C-alpha positions as a printed Julia matrix, in Angstrom:
349×3 Matrix{Float64}:
 23.59    7.43  22.75
 26.22   10.09  22.76
 29.55    9.23  21.2
 31.66    7.63  23.9
 34.8     6.97  21.91
 37.44    9.64  21.53
 37.5    11.3   18.15
 41.04   11.96  16.87
 41.93   15.66  16.57
 38.58   16.72  18.02
 37.66   17.66  21.55
 34.4    18.15  23.41
 35.45   21.75  24.05
 36.5    24.42  21.51
 39.82   23.56  19.86
 41.27   26.23  17.62
 44.89   25.11  17.67
 44.79   24.38  13.96
 42.94   27.61  13.09
 45.55   30.35  13.67
 43.48   33.07  12.02
 40.16   32.23  13.55
 38.49   32.31  16.89
 35.81   29.69  17.16
 32.88   28.59  19.25
 32.26   24.85  18.94
 29.21   23.17  20.38
 29.47   19.39  20.15
 26.87   16.83  21.12
 29.07   13.74  21.1
 26.35   12.84  21.75
  0.26  -15.1    5.7
 -2.51  -13.97   7.94
 -3.0   -15.0   11.54
 -6.36  -14.27  13.2
 -6.44  -10.91  14.9
 -7.47  -12.56  18.16
 -4.2   -14.48  18.16
 -2.29  -11.27  17.71
 -4.11   -9.7   20.62
 -2.94  -12.58  22.8
  0.72  -12.62  21.82
  1.08   -8.86  21.93
  1.34   -8.96  25.71
  4.44   -8.47  27.81
  7.4   -10.01  25.96
 10.38  -11.33  27.79
 13.0    -8.96  29.07
 13.14   -6.39  31.78
 11.0    -3.29  31.3
 12.63    0.07  31.75
 12.63    3.85  31.26
  9.87    6.36  31.48
  6.84    4.24  30.69
  3.77    4.02  32.87
  2.55    0.87  34.54
 -1.0     2.01  33.73
 -0.2     2.44  30.02
 -1.15   -0.29  27.56
  0.39    0.82  24.29
  1.44   -1.32  21.33
  3.84    0.0   18.72
  3.63   -1.12  15.1
  7.22   -0.8   13.9
  7.05   -0.09  10.2
 10.53   -0.4    8.78
 11.56   -3.81  10.06
 13.79   -5.64   9.41
 15.94   -2.53   8.93
 18.55   -1.55  11.49
 16.62    1.48  12.77
 13.43   -0.56  12.96
 15.18   -3.2   15.04
 16.64   -0.63  17.4
 13.26    1.01  18.0
 11.52   -2.36  18.37
 14.01   -3.33  21.09
 13.49    0.01  22.83
  9.73   -0.53  22.77
 10.1    -3.99  24.28
 12.21   -2.57  27.1
  9.79    0.23  27.89
  7.39   -0.26  30.78
  3.76   -0.26  29.66
  4.71   -0.64  25.97
  4.65   -3.73  23.76
  5.61   -4.49  20.19
  2.73   -5.24  17.84
  3.25   -8.6   16.12
  2.63   -7.22  12.62
  4.06   -4.31  10.62
  4.62   -2.89   7.16
  7.79   -3.54   5.23
  9.11   -2.99   1.72
  8.45   -4.97  -1.43
 10.14   -8.35  -1.37
 10.76   -8.08   2.4
  7.69   -9.93   3.65
  7.81  -12.81   6.07
  8.65  -12.85   9.75
 11.35  -11.27  11.9
 12.14  -11.88  15.55
 13.17   -9.06  17.86
 14.15   -9.92  21.43
 11.82  -12.89  21.52
  8.86  -11.21  19.81
  7.91  -12.48  16.33
  6.6    -9.84  13.92
  4.81  -10.71  10.69
  5.88   -8.28   7.94
  3.35   -7.16   5.33
  4.47   -5.91   1.93
  2.87   -2.86   0.26
  0.46   -5.11  -1.67
 -0.8    -6.45   1.68
 -1.4    -3.1    3.38
 -5.14   -3.46   3.71
 -4.85   -6.82   5.46
 -2.41   -5.25   7.89
 -4.81   -2.37   8.53
 -7.64   -4.8    9.25
 -5.53   -6.66  11.77
 -4.47   -3.46  13.48
 -8.0    -2.17  13.91
 -9.33   -5.54  15.13
 -6.5    -6.21  17.57
 -6.3    -2.66  18.97
 -9.75   -1.06  18.79
 -9.3     1.38  21.68
 -8.16    4.93  20.92
 -4.49    5.34  21.75
 -3.79    1.63  22.17
 -1.71    1.44  18.97
  0.77    3.89  17.46
  2.73    3.27  14.27
  6.37    4.32  14.05
  7.65    4.82  10.51
 11.33    4.43   9.64
 10.99    3.12   6.11
 12.3     4.84   2.95
 11.89    8.35   1.51
  9.93    6.93  -1.43
  7.37    5.4    0.97
  6.71    8.5    3.1
  3.71    9.92   1.28
  2.02    6.63   0.46
  2.36    5.49   4.04
  0.99    8.78   5.36
 -2.06    8.38   3.13
 -2.52    4.84   4.48
 -2.27    5.98   8.1
 -4.78    8.74   7.43
 -7.24    6.53   5.56
 -7.21    4.04   8.45
 -7.01    6.62  11.25
 -3.84    5.07  12.61
 -1.79    7.47  14.76
  1.82    7.57  13.63
  5.29    8.88  14.35
  7.05    9.74  11.1
 10.79    9.52  11.52
 11.48    8.81   7.86
 12.88   11.85   6.1
 12.4    12.81   2.46
  9.3    12.6    0.35
  7.04   15.57  -0.33
  6.88   17.16   3.12
  4.14   19.66   2.22
  1.98   16.82   0.94
  2.81   14.8    4.06
  1.57   17.5    6.41
 -1.38   18.29   4.15
 -2.78   14.77   3.96
 -2.22   14.23   7.67
 -4.07   17.38   8.7
 -6.87   16.74   6.2
 -7.42   13.22   7.54
 -7.48   14.39  11.15
 -4.98   11.71  12.12
 -2.81   12.19  15.19
  0.86   12.31  14.26
  4.32   13.36  15.34
  6.35   14.34  12.29
  9.99   15.26  12.78
 13.37   14.83  11.1
 15.13   13.98  14.35
 14.07   12.04  17.45
 17.05   12.74  19.74
 15.92   15.1   22.49
 19.25   16.9   22.87
 19.4    17.67  19.16
 15.74   18.69  19.21
 16.54   21.12  22.03
 19.43   22.58  20.03
 17.21   22.87  16.98
 14.53   24.7   18.98
 17.11   27.07  20.49
 18.47   27.96  17.05
 14.95   28.53  15.72
 14.33   30.97  18.57
 17.68   32.64  18.02
 16.91   33.1   14.32
 13.53   34.59  15.2
 14.96   37.01  17.76
 18.23   37.91  16.06
 17.68   37.35  12.35
 20.49   38.83  10.25
 22.81   39.18  13.23
 25.45   37.13  11.36
 25.01   38.96   8.05
 28.28   38.91   6.15
 29.13   35.47   7.48
 29.02   32.44   5.17
 27.2    29.28   6.2
 28.61   25.85   5.36
 27.06   22.52   6.36
 28.49   19.01   6.13
 26.6    15.89   7.22
 27.86   12.32   7.32
 25.65    9.23   7.62
 25.95    5.54   6.84
 26.21    4.85   3.11
 22.7     3.38   2.99
 21.04    6.72   3.81
 19.43    7.78   0.54
 18.63   11.44   1.19
 20.11   14.57   2.71
 19.6    14.73   6.45
 16.3    16.31   7.44
 17.92   17.57  10.62
 20.64   19.3    8.62
 17.94   20.96   6.53
 16.0    22.13   9.59
 19.05   23.53  11.4
 20.35   25.14   8.2
 17.06   26.97   7.75
 17.57   28.72  11.09
 21.26   29.43  10.54
 20.6    30.85   7.07
 18.23   33.36   8.69
 21.06   34.45  10.98
 23.47   34.92   8.05
 20.74   36.34   5.81
 21.4    33.75   3.1
 17.91   32.79   1.88
 19.37   31.05  -1.17
 21.04   28.48   1.03
 17.8    26.47   1.11
 17.38   26.58  -2.69
 17.2    23.44  -4.82
 16.32   21.29  -1.83
 19.35   22.44   0.16
 21.82   21.57  -2.59
 24.59   23.43  -0.73
 24.61   20.91   2.11
 27.55   18.57   1.6
 26.66   14.91   2.02
 29.42   12.48   3.01
 28.72    8.82   2.31
 32.16    7.56   1.27
 33.7     5.52   4.09
 37.27    6.68   3.45
 36.15   10.3    3.76
 34.2     9.47   6.91
 37.2     7.86   8.56
 39.46   10.78   7.65
 37.11   13.52   8.79
 37.36   17.16   7.86
 41.06   17.63   8.39
 42.87   20.37  10.26
 40.37   23.09   9.28
 37.74   21.38  11.44
 35.15   22.57   8.91
 34.2    19.08   7.79
 32.66   16.35   9.86
 34.56   14.82  12.74
 36.28   11.51  11.96
 33.84    8.62  12.33
 34.98    5.65  14.46
 35.22    2.61  12.2
 32.85    0.62  14.41
 30.07    3.11  13.63
 30.44    3.53   9.86
 27.24    1.5    9.51
 25.24    3.72  11.86
 26.12    7.32  12.7
 25.0    10.92  12.22
 27.79   13.51  12.29
 26.91   17.12  11.47
 29.05   20.26  11.33
 27.59   23.73  10.79
 30.08   26.6   10.35
 29.48   30.34  10.13
 32.62   32.13   8.93
 33.21   35.87   8.67
 34.07   37.4    5.3
 37.71   37.96   6.29
 38.04   34.48   7.77
 39.08   35.77  11.18
 36.01   34.57  13.09
 34.24   31.26  12.86
 31.36   29.8   14.86
 30.73   26.07  14.73
 27.93   23.82  15.91
 28.43   20.06  15.9
 26.32   17.1   16.9
 27.92   13.69  16.48
 25.92   10.58  17.24
 27.35    7.06  17.12
 24.76    4.31  16.85
 20.97    4.61  16.85
 19.83    4.17  20.44
 19.21    7.87  21.17
 16.86    8.08  18.18
 15.16    4.83  19.16
 14.39    5.96  22.7
 13.16    9.32  21.42
 10.89    7.6   18.91
  9.29    5.54  21.66
  8.96    8.71  23.76
  7.1    10.3   20.85
  4.79    7.3   20.5
  3.97    7.33  24.22
  3.3    11.07  24.03
  1.05   10.64  21.0
 -0.92    7.79  22.58
 -1.7    10.04  25.54
 -2.84   12.86  23.23
 -5.1    10.42  21.36
 -6.5     9.07  24.61
 -7.24   12.59  25.79
 -8.92   13.5   22.47
 -6.6    16.53  22.23
 -7.68   19.25  19.83
 -4.23   19.52  18.27
 -3.56   16.56  16.02
 -0.16   17.14  14.37
  3.0    17.66  16.42
  6.74   17.83  15.99
  9.44   16.82  18.44
  9.73   20.37  19.78
  6.09   20.06  20.83
  6.87   16.73  22.48
  9.8    18.31  24.32
  7.88   21.41  25.43
  4.9    19.37  26.61
  7.07   17.14  28.77
  6.83   14.08  26.57
 10.57   13.37  26.73
């Protein structure tokens, strides 16, 4: 969902009125166990109109690991709306979060970490066919690696949208297990396209912005525990353009994280180098990023922005990724691990 509300002092087109010494290029995207057989029965079409790019021939269930969190709820609703897709009636959750949650008329039993193996048994009994179940993970950075090991040990295909954790270990255990997976820091197709374009630009024109200084500011809801994975990925490409390899040092310590609500409401001020002001209604769910490349004399500045209010664009992209992955599993594709650029290039979005 692209930001639909006006953002004070910011425009969708370049605005340099408050930057008298600089020319700028701004790109903004404002934009308790139940028998498995019972689960198989209630995992059918839930109420509500089906929509979007599903397939009537598809029979995919999504296990939404991360409920009852806000992102988990958004993705679960998107899955319920999608033609040919249903929401599995069981999922993983955090310690102390077990029980049941209802999403758009579908009841989901939540299993705590100590109950993982029971959840795995249910999943394999209820959905034995290859590609009939895909897990989507929006949990917590501390759960990333343990969950990946669990998916691999049980050969459960998964979409990993949770950022943080040991990413090298995440990819390593996934490849070693031979599990199908989509692993990406961002699920919004427009931002994925921008990310891919900048990666290509950095490959083709590395060092072309040498002498420029890179600065990155990202703002998310106060509950986000880690630095944005998208900001890290985009910064990697931009640092190649400016020839600043140290920018990625110490786990991207130079990226400025904004989590204070007063700062989020105020925005970056007249310099436009900080994040755009966040509408108050979206303080609890937004992703505002500003990347600036500024010449040594301060006379030239290039900016890239992507500002997202709400979570729906990520939710729809996550379901797109799950549908894509289910098809790859069903086709017994040789490639097992993908990112969202792969999904985009292969027509999965």
